[in-house]
Amino acid sequence: MANITLDTSFDLKLFTKKLVKTSENDSFWKKFTGTEDSSLVKVDNRPQKSGGASCTYGLRPYLAPRSVTNGPLDGQERQLSYFNDTLTLDKHREAVIDDGEQQEIEAFFSISSSMEGYIRQWLTDIYDALHFKAIFYEGGNPNNFSPNSKVKSTLTSSETMGKDDLSQLYTVASTGQSRAFEPLRPLTSNGQGYYIFLCHPDVLRDIRLDMETDWSNAMQRGESNPLFKGMNMEWANIVVVSDRRCPIELGGVGGVIPIATGALLGQQCIQQIMGADAELVKG
């Protein structure tokens, strides 16, 4: 078993920073993360605060397109509506016992390569779990939408998602379901607006079965574009991405129909802050 030996506190800080960065890069959500307001997951790395501290951030305001073509602008100004989101930092910890050879090494800090891999995977799992929790289990009451007005309690095994539902999802996102809620801001690529539909692999299977001959027209995109990296398909400006961590339950007629919950995502769906730098300590 290989060991990683660090001689100074500075070496340990550099090693920890690299470990955290690698873990973030391995995560499901990394491809959607950025520091711009237009990112699906907007991240702020500035606050050097510990767990329990709160930070308030302004969300990007929405202003519908309009211009004054005749007459003065005086008296025709519009007020921007600003919204704030307060985030509280959590502190996540883990402890491992390693009885390997590194215990016998007289060094400032030593860790086996297998333990490094364990911590790296743990960090990635925590990173992903927090994002899925924010999308599906937090944030109050979401704007619920069932394609074709399907009622959850009366669903049958034949009522599955298909390509027409994807087209309908774009209308829902861009209009706010007939202005029932604020329209989502789309992610943009080459002048086109796209929304992300995050779904369970079972839902993706149903969509593929419905598309049949249309599957070849589902516009497979290049991996060089971060928006389409790791996607399963794109249809009607809806980029479909599947993951097994999307919620699934039994319901419908008789309570025996598998029902999955998906999420329709656009700009600034998640606001993320990174607090004080992570630390590795030897007990």
Phi, psi and omega in degrees: 000127180283148178245150173248117184246128180241136189263336184226165177296327178295317177300320181294320179296316179297317179298318181294316179301316180295321180296316180294317181297318179296321179297319178296318181295334179280350189283158177298323189274353185303321184294344180256004189261139176198174180262356181274157177297336183277359181283150174294313174249106179269124184245142176235120183260007188284316188292122176263070183239160182262175181303140181098339179285151181243148177226139180250131182232145175277135176271154184297126181286156180249129178228112182297144181300133177193148176215155177263117184265334181224144176085174182285160176279337181303130179087355180243016179292152175243148181268127174287138176262122181252143178234142179247152176227124179261125182246139178248129181286135172256153178247119182251132183228157176209148179231136177229149176250123180240111181263024183282192186294336184297341179295337182268357183271128177274095181214165179300316178205137180217139181214142179284153181297328179292323177291325176299316179297321178298312181295320179299316179292323178298316179298317179297316180297319178296315180302312180292316183300322180295323180289316178296323177297318180296323182284314191256340189234359182229180175087022178075212182271117179285165174279102185277140178217130176244120182308137180058028177057035178289136180265127186305318186288343183248012181296145174243170183294342181273349182268087183241167181282148177216189184296326178295326177293323178297318177298322180291326178298323179297318178297318179299313183293319187279337180250352185072038181051062182060041177068022176289335175211171182296129178301149177281143172280126181283155167283143186245147176208120180053042177081358180256145177261135181228150172243150178264127172252110180265122186219168176285149178305331177295324178291318177301320178299317179296319179296317180296319179296324180288328186284325179047248185292340179284350184302323181293343179262012182280022168048074176292127185259164180284146179290345182289339179269118183302330182297326184257359181293125178081006180285161175266325179189168173223132181212129178054041179065022171250117178270117184265125178230130182247151176203140184293346182276359172293140185298141175219143184211173174259136181193213179068200181297122180079357180067024184237009181268124176295125180236127181250147176255130177246177180223136177257119193236146175222208182295145174051040175286333177229132173253124185235135174237143177250125184274216181299154182301146177293155180229138169255127180233152178257121183280000000 
